[in-house]
Amino acid sequence: MVIDEKCIVLKHEEIGAGYRYLVLDAPRIAPLLEPGQFIHVKVPLLEESALRRPFSVFDAEDGKVTVLYKTVGRGTEALNKVCVGEEIMMEGPLGFGTFPVDVEGTALLVGGGFGVAPLHFLAKRLKTPAKLFVGGRTKSDLLALDKFAELGIETFTATNDGSEGVKGFVVEPLDEEIRRLREKGEKFELFTCGPDGLLKAVADRAVSLGVPGWISMDRHMICGVGACFACIQKTKAGNQRCCVNGPVFAASDLVWE
């Protein structure tokens, strides 16, 4: 059931490099959300005809929903101006393709930029051990590391400029951990959200190794309910709509072009 709820802004703070946390009081939507789902926000200060903006769920607990977003366009620039105490209309939960929380072995979470947002929500719900692999262009693009540390999750980082962690791509420390787990005969599953290049790299590894891989497809989900067909993803079963068939897909189901 999708709910359209009037929510109060409880917290809205910048965490650096254009990234922000937005915490909303959403007692009706929050208990219904599952890892991998998203919400649609009607941004105040935009014209009445403006479409809602989709956001991944960073956290949903105690009747509150937290999103982690980056200022990248007109909608998020307007969202920046929203203050604590103001009201925002939010629609959710959206998306039927979710991350599984019952995992065989270790969950290897791989995120790029604000792609770590749904992975944090997943990490809080997982019933097995997890490790985080997060990459960015610079140190300032490595987000929410403190929040994962609070969950006791071991984190491996990589940056393009070498300002934090491995200099290069996040798949490098990921591959080292995969080799270690395979040598010990331990099971693992892969989870990822981020730019397409990273998604494909993780999906390719899952398929080639024959392990479960769960890919959160970051598409522009305009309507959020499958009506506009703007967020099509090609799969072995044909074209699927990310907003209703996903946004999380099994790596083995995806077709990359």
PDB file of N, CA, C and O in Angstrom, residues 31-94:
ATOM      1  N   PRO A  31       7.254   2.650   9.158  1.00  0.00           N
ATOM      2  CA  PRO A  31       7.199   1.229   9.551  1.00  0.00           C
ATOM      3  C   PRO A  31       7.022   0.274   8.372  1.00  0.00           C
ATOM      4  O   PRO A  31       7.257  -0.933   8.520  1.00  0.00           O
ATOM      5  N   LEU A  32       6.621   0.795   7.224  1.00  0.00           N
ATOM      6  CA  LEU A  32       6.339  -0.053   6.066  1.00  0.00           C
ATOM      7  C   LEU A  32       7.550  -0.239   5.150  1.00  0.00           C
ATOM      8  O   LEU A  32       7.557  -1.135   4.306  1.00  0.00           O
ATOM      9  N   LEU A  33       8.560   0.588   5.307  1.00  0.00           N
ATOM     10  CA  LEU A  33       9.690   0.586   4.383  1.00  0.00           C
ATOM     11  C   LEU A  33      10.599  -0.621   4.591  1.00  0.00           C
ATOM     12  O   LEU A  33      10.860  -1.044   5.716  1.00  0.00           O
ATOM     13  N   GLU A  34      11.095  -1.154   3.465  1.00  0.00           N
ATOM     14  CA  GLU A  34      12.044  -2.256   3.472  1.00  0.00           C
ATOM     15  C   GLU A  34      13.297  -1.831   2.726  1.00  0.00           C
ATOM     16  O   GLU A  34      13.243  -0.974   1.834  1.00  0.00           O
ATOM     17  N   PRO A  35      14.474  -2.402   3.058  1.00  0.00           N
ATOM     18  CA  PRO A  35      15.720  -2.016   2.396  1.00  0.00           C
ATOM     19  C   PRO A  35      15.649  -2.149   0.880  1.00  0.00           C
ATOM     20  O   PRO A  35      15.239  -3.189   0.361  1.00  0.00           O
ATOM     21  N   GLY A  36      16.041  -1.082   0.202  1.00  0.00           N
ATOM     22  CA  GLY A  36      16.002  -1.058  -1.255  1.00  0.00           C
ATOM     23  C   GLY A  36      14.838  -0.270  -1.810  1.00  0.00           C
ATOM     24  O   GLY A  36      14.854   0.134  -2.972  1.00  0.00           O
ATOM     25  N   GLN A  37      13.798  -0.047  -1.006  1.00  0.00           N
ATOM     26  CA  GLN A  37      12.675   0.755  -1.469  1.00  0.00           C
ATOM     27  C   GLN A  37      13.040   2.237  -1.466  1.00  0.00           C
ATOM     28  O   GLN A  37      14.063   2.645  -0.927  1.00  0.00           O
ATOM     29  N   PHE A  38      12.180   3.043  -2.103  1.00  0.00           N
ATOM     30  CA  PHE A  38      12.447   4.474  -2.172  1.00  0.00           C
ATOM     31  C   PHE A  38      11.174   5.242  -1.858  1.00  0.00           C
ATOM     32  O   PHE A  38      10.090   4.663  -1.727  1.00  0.00           O
ATOM     33  N   ILE A  39      11.340   6.550  -1.724  1.00  0.00           N
ATOM     34  CA  ILE A  39      10.194   7.428  -1.471  1.00  0.00           C
ATOM     35  C   ILE A  39      10.188   8.553  -2.505  1.00  0.00           C
ATOM     36  O   ILE A  39      11.199   8.833  -3.148  1.00  0.00           O
ATOM     37  N   HIS A  40       9.023   9.173  -2.684  1.00  0.00           N
ATOM     38  CA  HIS A  40       8.855  10.302  -3.588  1.00  0.00           C
ATOM     39  C   HIS A  40       8.522  11.533  -2.757  1.00  0.00           C
ATOM     40  O   HIS A  40       7.580  11.495  -1.957  1.00  0.00           O
ATOM     41  N   VAL A  41       9.284  12.593  -2.938  1.00  0.00           N
ATOM     42  CA  VAL A  41       9.102  13.807  -2.158  1.00  0.00           C
ATOM     43  C   VAL A  41       8.605  14.945  -3.043  1.00  0.00           C
ATOM     44  O   VAL A  41       9.157  15.185  -4.124  1.00  0.00           O
ATOM     45  N   LYS A  42       7.551  15.612  -2.604  1.00  0.00           N
ATOM     46  CA  LYS A  42       7.083  16.825  -3.273  1.00  0.00           C
ATOM     47  C   LYS A  42       7.873  17.992  -2.690  1.00  0.00           C
ATOM     48  O   LYS A  42       7.671  18.365  -1.526  1.00  0.00           O
ATOM     49  N   VAL A  43       8.766  18.541  -3.472  1.00  0.00           N
ATOM     50  CA  VAL A  43       9.690  19.565  -2.980  1.00  0.00           C
ATOM     51  C   VAL A  43       8.990  20.913  -2.877  1.00  0.00           C
ATOM     52  O   VAL A  43       8.483  21.419  -3.881  1.00  0.00           O
ATOM     53  N   PRO A  44       8.954  21.508  -1.699  1.00  0.00           N
ATOM     54  CA  PRO A  44       8.391  22.860  -1.579  1.00  0.00           C
ATOM     55  C   PRO A  44       9.233  23.853  -2.387  1.00  0.00           C
ATOM     56  O   PRO A  44      10.378  23.589  -2.738  1.00  0.00           O
ATOM     57  N   LEU A  45       8.657  24.994  -2.670  1.00  0.00           N
ATOM     58  CA  LEU A  45       9.318  26.098  -3.366  1.00  0.00           C
ATOM     59  C   LEU A  45       9.499  25.852  -4.859  1.00  0.00           C
ATOM     60  O   LEU A  45      10.098  26.660  -5.550  1.00  0.00           O
ATOM     61  N   LEU A  46       9.006  24.706  -5.354  1.00  0.00           N
ATOM     62  CA  LEU A  46       8.939  24.485  -6.798  1.00  0.00           C
ATOM     63  C   LEU A  46       7.523  24.780  -7.263  1.00  0.00           C
ATOM     64  O   LEU A  46       6.574  24.742  -6.478  1.00  0.00           O
ATOM     65  N   GLU A  47       7.366  25.044  -8.558  1.00  0.00           N
ATOM     66  CA  GLU A  47       6.031  25.320  -9.076  1.00  0.00           C
ATOM     67  C   GLU A  47       5.124  24.115  -8.853  1.00  0.00           C
ATOM     68  O   GLU A  47       5.583  22.970  -8.740  1.00  0.00           O
ATOM     69  N   GLU A  48       3.841  24.366  -8.776  1.00  0.00           N
ATOM     70  CA  GLU A  48       2.868  23.331  -8.429  1.00  0.00           C
ATOM     71  C   GLU A  48       2.913  22.143  -9.382  1.00  0.00           C
ATOM     72  O   GLU A  48       2.647  21.005  -8.991  1.00  0.00           O
ATOM     73  N   SER A  49       3.280  22.402 -10.638  1.00  0.00           N
ATOM     74  CA  SER A  49       3.283  21.342 -11.651  1.00  0.00           C
ATOM     75  C   SER A  49       4.543  20.481 -11.600  1.00  0.00           C
ATOM     76  O   SER A  49       4.641  19.485 -12.316  1.00  0.00           O
ATOM     77  N   ALA A  50       5.504  20.859 -10.785  1.00  0.00           N
ATOM     78  CA  ALA A  50       6.775  20.126 -10.743  1.00  0.00           C
ATOM     79  C   ALA A  50       6.560  18.700 -10.247  1.00  0.00           C
ATOM     80  O   ALA A  50       5.765  18.439  -9.347  1.00  0.00           O
ATOM     81  N   LEU A  51       7.292  17.773 -10.855  1.00  0.00           N
ATOM     82  CA  LEU A  51       7.186  16.370 -10.472  1.00  0.00           C
ATOM     83  C   LEU A  51       7.890  16.122  -9.133  1.00  0.00           C
ATOM     84  O   LEU A  51       8.812  16.843  -8.755  1.00  0.00           O
ATOM     85  N   ARG A  52       7.454  15.098  -8.448  1.00  0.00           N
ATOM     86  CA  ARG A  52       8.110  14.716  -7.210  1.00  0.00           C
ATOM     87  C   ARG A  52       9.496  14.140  -7.514  1.00  0.00           C
ATOM     88  O   ARG A  52       9.756  13.646  -8.604  1.00  0.00           O
ATOM     89  N   ARG A  53      10.365  14.185  -6.510  1.00  0.00           N
ATOM     90  CA  ARG A  53      11.722  13.674  -6.654  1.00  0.00           C
ATOM     91  C   ARG A  53      11.865  12.365  -5.876  1.00  0.00           C
ATOM     92  O   ARG A  53      11.443  12.278  -4.724  1.00  0.00           O
ATOM     93  N   PRO A  54      12.479  11.339  -6.519  1.00  0.00           N
ATOM     94  CA  PRO A  54      12.691  10.071  -5.818  1.00  0.00           C
ATOM     95  C   PRO A  54      13.975  10.103  -4.987  1.00  0.00           C
ATOM     96  O   PRO A  54      14.981  10.681  -5.410  1.00  0.00           O
ATOM     97  N   PHE A  55      13.937   9.480  -3.821  1.00  0.00           N
ATOM     98  CA  PHE A  55      15.117   9.371  -2.966  1.00  0.00           C
ATOM     99  C   PHE A  55      15.180   7.975  -2.366  1.00  0.00           C
ATOM    100  O   PHE A  55      14.168   7.417  -1.933  1.00  0.00           O
ATOM    101  N   SER A  56      16.396   7.424  -2.317  1.00  0.00           N
ATOM    102  CA  SER A  56      16.609   6.177  -1.593  1.00  0.00           C
ATOM    103  C   SER A  56      16.418   6.423  -0.099  1.00  0.00           C
ATOM    104  O   SER A  56      16.569   7.549   0.375  1.00  0.00           O
ATOM    105  N   VAL A  57      16.135   5.368   0.613  1.00  0.00           N
ATOM    106  CA  VAL A  57      15.941   5.466   2.062  1.00  0.00           C
ATOM    107  C   VAL A  57      17.249   5.122   2.761  1.00  0.00           C
ATOM    108  O   VAL A  57      17.768   4.008   2.625  1.00  0.00           O
ATOM    109  N   PHE A  58      17.784   6.068   3.493  1.00  0.00           N
ATOM    110  CA  PHE A  58      19.005   5.862   4.268  1.00  0.00           C
ATOM    111  C   PHE A  58      18.698   5.157   5.587  1.00  0.00           C
ATOM    112  O   PHE A  58      19.468   4.335   6.056  1.00  0.00           O
ATOM    113  N   ASP A  59      17.551   5.491   6.162  1.00  0.00           N
ATOM    114  CA  ASP A  59      17.152   4.879   7.422  1.00  0.00           C
ATOM    115  C   ASP A  59      15.650   5.062   7.614  1.00  0.00           C
ATOM    116  O   ASP A  59      15.067   6.036   7.119  1.00  0.00           O
ATOM    117  N   ALA A  60      15.043   4.124   8.295  1.00  0.00           N
ATOM    118  CA  ALA A  60      13.624   4.216   8.666  1.00  0.00           C
ATOM    119  C   ALA A  60      13.462   3.530  10.002  1.00  0.00           C
ATOM    120  O   ALA A  60      13.559   2.301  10.099  1.00  0.00           O
ATOM    121  N   GLU A  61      13.261   4.323  11.027  1.00  0.00           N
ATOM    122  CA  GLU A  61      13.208   3.779  12.375  1.00  0.00           C
ATOM    123  C   GLU A  61      12.450   4.735  13.287  1.00  0.00           C
ATOM    124  O   GLU A  61      12.537   5.955  13.134  1.00  0.00           O
ATOM    125  N   ASP A  62      11.692   4.158  14.212  1.00  0.00           N
ATOM    126  CA  ASP A  62      10.970   4.948  15.212  1.00  0.00           C
ATOM    127  C   ASP A  62      10.090   6.034  14.576  1.00  0.00           C
ATOM    128  O   ASP A  62      10.006   7.162  15.085  1.00  0.00           O
ATOM    129  N   GLY A  63       9.454   5.690  13.466  1.00  0.00           N
ATOM    130  CA  GLY A  63       8.548   6.627  12.816  1.00  0.00           C
ATOM    131  C   GLY A  63       9.223   7.743  12.042  1.00  0.00           C
ATOM    132  O   GLY A  63       8.564   8.686  11.603  1.00  0.00           O
ATOM    133  N   LYS A  64      10.532   7.622  11.836  1.00  0.00           N
ATOM    134  CA  LYS A  64      11.283   8.653  11.121  1.00  0.00           C
ATOM    135  C   LYS A  64      11.917   8.064   9.872  1.00  0.00           C
ATOM    136  O   LYS A  64      12.351   6.909   9.867  1.00  0.00           O
ATOM    137  N   VAL A  65      11.988   8.858   8.810  1.00  0.00           N
ATOM    138  CA  VAL A  65      12.640   8.462   7.570  1.00  0.00           C
ATOM    139  C   VAL A  65      13.783   9.430   7.298  1.00  0.00           C
ATOM    140  O   VAL A  65      13.596  10.654   7.340  1.00  0.00           O
ATOM    141  N   THR A  66      14.960   8.881   7.026  1.00  0.00           N
ATOM    142  CA  THR A  66      16.132   9.697   6.709  1.00  0.00           C
ATOM    143  C   THR A  66      16.565   9.440   5.275  1.00  0.00           C
ATOM    144  O   THR A  66      16.639   8.284   4.841  1.00  0.00           O
ATOM    145  N   VAL A  67      16.839  10.522   4.543  1.00  0.00           N
ATOM    146  CA  VAL A  67      17.408  10.401   3.207  1.00  0.00           C
ATOM    147  C   VAL A  67      18.752  11.114   3.195  1.00  0.00           C
ATOM    148  O   VAL A  67      18.977  12.080   3.924  1.00  0.00           O
ATOM    149  N   LEU A  68      19.643  10.600   2.368  1.00  0.00           N
ATOM    150  CA  LEU A  68      20.946  11.200   2.135  1.00  0.00           C
ATOM    151  C   LEU A  68      20.969  11.610   0.673  1.00  0.00           C
ATOM    152  O   LEU A  68      20.822  10.769  -0.211  1.00  0.00           O
ATOM    153  N   TYR A  69      21.140  12.901   0.412  1.00  0.00           N
ATOM    154  CA  TYR A  69      21.077  13.346  -0.976  1.00  0.00           C
ATOM    155  C   TYR A  69      22.182  14.343  -1.292  1.00  0.00           C
ATOM    156  O   TYR A  69      22.822  14.904  -0.395  1.00  0.00           O
ATOM    157  N   LYS A  70      22.393  14.554  -2.584  1.00  0.00           N
ATOM    158  CA  LYS A  70      23.384  15.511  -3.060  1.00  0.00           C
ATOM    159  C   LYS A  70      22.686  16.573  -3.889  1.00  0.00           C
ATOM    160  O   LYS A  70      21.757  16.274  -4.649  1.00  0.00           O
ATOM    161  N   THR A  71      23.117  17.798  -3.759  1.00  0.00           N
ATOM    162  CA  THR A  71      22.549  18.884  -4.547  1.00  0.00           C
ATOM    163  C   THR A  71      23.078  18.788  -5.972  1.00  0.00           C
ATOM    164  O   THR A  71      24.261  19.024  -6.227  1.00  0.00           O
ATOM    165  N   VAL A  72      22.194  18.409  -6.898  1.00  0.00           N
ATOM    166  CA  VAL A  72      22.623  18.187  -8.282  1.00  0.00           C
ATOM    167  C   VAL A  72      21.763  18.912  -9.303  1.00  0.00           C
ATOM    168  O   VAL A  72      22.087  18.909 -10.489  1.00  0.00           O
ATOM    169  N   GLY A  73      20.672  19.533  -8.892  1.00  0.00           N
ATOM    170  CA  GLY A  73      19.795  20.193  -9.863  1.00  0.00           C
ATOM    171  C   GLY A  73      18.791  21.094  -9.182  1.00  0.00           C
ATOM    172  O   GLY A  73      18.863  21.366  -7.979  1.00  0.00           O
ATOM    173  N   ARG A  74      17.824  21.536  -9.972  1.00  0.00           N
ATOM    174  CA  ARG A  74      16.842  22.508  -9.497  1.00  0.00           C
ATOM    175  C   ARG A  74      16.026  21.984  -8.316  1.00  0.00           C
ATOM    176  O   ARG A  74      15.745  22.711  -7.362  1.00  0.00           O
ATOM    177  N   GLY A  75      15.652  20.702  -8.379  1.00  0.00           N
ATOM    178  CA  GLY A  75      14.829  20.140  -7.314  1.00  0.00           C
ATOM    179  C   GLY A  75      15.559  20.072  -5.986  1.00  0.00           C
ATOM    180  O   GLY A  75      15.029  20.470  -4.942  1.00  0.00           O
ATOM    181  N   THR A  76      16.789  19.547  -6.006  1.00  0.00           N
ATOM    182  CA  THR A  76      17.536  19.440  -4.751  1.00  0.00           C
ATOM    183  C   THR A  76      18.021  20.806  -4.269  1.00  0.00           C
ATOM    184  O   THR A  76      18.183  21.009  -3.059  1.00  0.00           O
ATOM    185  N   GLU A  77      18.238  21.732  -5.172  1.00  0.00           N
ATOM    186  CA  GLU A  77      18.577  23.097  -4.741  1.00  0.00           C
ATOM    187  C   GLU A  77      17.414  23.717  -3.972  1.00  0.00           C
ATOM    188  O   GLU A  77      17.611  24.402  -2.957  1.00  0.00           O
ATOM    189  N   ALA A  78      16.192  23.467  -4.434  1.00  0.00           N
ATOM    190  CA  ALA A  78      15.019  23.967  -3.720  1.00  0.00           C
ATOM    191  C   ALA A  78      14.854  23.242  -2.390  1.00  0.00           C
ATOM    192  O   ALA A  78      14.493  23.845  -1.377  1.00  0.00           O
ATOM    193  N   LEU A  79      15.146  21.947  -2.386  1.00  0.00           N
ATOM    194  CA  LEU A  79      15.027  21.168  -1.158  1.00  0.00           C
ATOM    195  C   LEU A  79      15.991  21.682  -0.087  1.00  0.00           C
ATOM    196  O   LEU A  79      15.692  21.637   1.105  1.00  0.00           O
ATOM    197  N   ASN A  80      17.143  22.190  -0.518  1.00  0.00           N
ATOM    198  CA  ASN A  80      18.129  22.733   0.422  1.00  0.00           C
ATOM    199  C   ASN A  80      17.543  23.809   1.324  1.00  0.00           C
ATOM    200  O   ASN A  80      17.979  24.002   2.459  1.00  0.00           O
ATOM    201  N   LYS A  81      16.564  24.535   0.807  1.00  0.00           N
ATOM    202  CA  LYS A  81      16.009  25.691   1.510  1.00  0.00           C
ATOM    203  C   LYS A  81      14.946  25.313   2.543  1.00  0.00           C
ATOM    204  O   LYS A  81      14.469  26.167   3.285  1.00  0.00           O
ATOM    205  N   VAL A  82      14.567  24.049   2.580  1.00  0.00           N
ATOM    206  CA  VAL A  82      13.548  23.598   3.531  1.00  0.00           C
ATOM    207  C   VAL A  82      14.132  23.597   4.942  1.00  0.00           C
ATOM    208  O   VAL A  82      15.242  23.115   5.175  1.00  0.00           O
ATOM    209  N   CYS A  83      13.377  24.121   5.889  1.00  0.00           N
ATOM    210  CA  CYS A  83      13.863  24.275   7.259  1.00  0.00           C
ATOM    211  C   CYS A  83      13.159  23.313   8.223  1.00  0.00           C
ATOM    212  O   CYS A  83      12.059  22.823   7.939  1.00  0.00           O
ATOM    213  N   VAL A  84      13.799  23.095   9.349  1.00  0.00           N
ATOM    214  CA  VAL A  84      13.216  22.271  10.400  1.00  0.00           C
ATOM    215  C   VAL A  84      11.872  22.860  10.828  1.00  0.00           C
ATOM    216  O   VAL A  84      11.721  24.075  10.989  1.00  0.00           O
ATOM    217  N   GLY A  85      10.878  21.976  10.959  1.00  0.00           N
ATOM    218  CA  GLY A  85       9.540  22.400  11.334  1.00  0.00           C
ATOM    219  C   GLY A  85       8.589  22.560  10.176  1.00  0.00           C
ATOM    220  O   GLY A  85       7.365  22.597  10.373  1.00  0.00           O
ATOM    221  N   GLU A  86       9.119  22.663   8.959  1.00  0.00           N
ATOM    222  CA  GLU A  86       8.250  22.802   7.787  1.00  0.00           C
ATOM    223  C   GLU A  86       7.663  21.450   7.402  1.00  0.00           C
ATOM    224  O   GLU A  86       8.145  20.392   7.823  1.00  0.00           O
ATOM    225  N   GLU A  87       6.622  21.491   6.564  1.00  0.00           N
ATOM    226  CA  GLU A  87       5.940  20.275   6.131  1.00  0.00           C
ATOM    227  C   GLU A  87       6.329  19.909   4.706  1.00  0.00           C
ATOM    228  O   GLU A  87       6.512  20.784   3.854  1.00  0.00           O
ATOM    229  N   ILE A  88       6.444  18.614   4.476  1.00  0.00           N
ATOM    230  CA  ILE A  88       6.744  18.069   3.150  1.00  0.00           C
ATOM    231  C   ILE A  88       5.823  16.890   2.899  1.00  0.00           C
ATOM    232  O   ILE A  88       5.634  16.040   3.781  1.00  0.00           O
ATOM    233  N   MET A  89       5.259  16.814   1.701  1.00  0.00           N
ATOM    234  CA  MET A  89       4.462  15.650   1.320  1.00  0.00           C
ATOM    235  C   MET A  89       5.391  14.554   0.792  1.00  0.00           C
ATOM    236  O   MET A  89       6.234  14.804  -0.067  1.00  0.00           O
ATOM    237  N   MET A  90       5.229  13.362   1.339  1.00  0.00           N
ATOM    238  CA  MET A  90       6.071  12.243   0.945  1.00  0.00           C
ATOM    239  C   MET A  90       5.197  11.038   0.621  1.00  0.00           C
ATOM    240  O   MET A  90       4.249  10.733   1.351  1.00  0.00           O
ATOM    241  N   GLU A  91       5.538  10.360  -0.457  1.00  0.00           N
ATOM    242  CA  GLU A  91       4.792   9.179  -0.904  1.00  0.00           C
ATOM    243  C   GLU A  91       5.680   7.944  -0.775  1.00  0.00           C
ATOM    244  O   GLU A  91       6.852   7.961  -1.155  1.00  0.00           O
ATOM    245  N   GLY A  92       5.110   6.873  -0.249  1.00  0.00           N
ATOM    246  CA  GLY A  92       5.870   5.645  -0.113  1.00  0.00           C
ATOM    247  C   GLY A  92       5.049   4.585   0.618  1.00  0.00           C
ATOM    248  O   GLY A  92       3.942   4.856   1.071  1.00  0.00           O
ATOM    249  N   PRO A  93       5.576   3.369   0.765  1.00  0.00           N
ATOM    250  CA  PRO A  93       6.842   2.897   0.197  1.00  0.00           C
ATOM    251  C   PRO A  93       6.674   2.639  -1.305  1.00  0.00           C
ATOM    252  O   PRO A  93       5.595   2.221  -1.742  1.00  0.00           O
ATOM    253  N   LEU A  94       7.738   2.824  -2.064  1.00  0.00           N
ATOM    254  CA  LEU A  94       7.719   2.588  -3.496  1.00  0.00           C
ATOM    255  C   LEU A  94       8.801   1.574  -3.865  1.00  0.00           C
ATOM    256  O   LEU A  94       9.877   1.557  -3.286  1.00  0.00           O
TER     257      LEU A  94
END
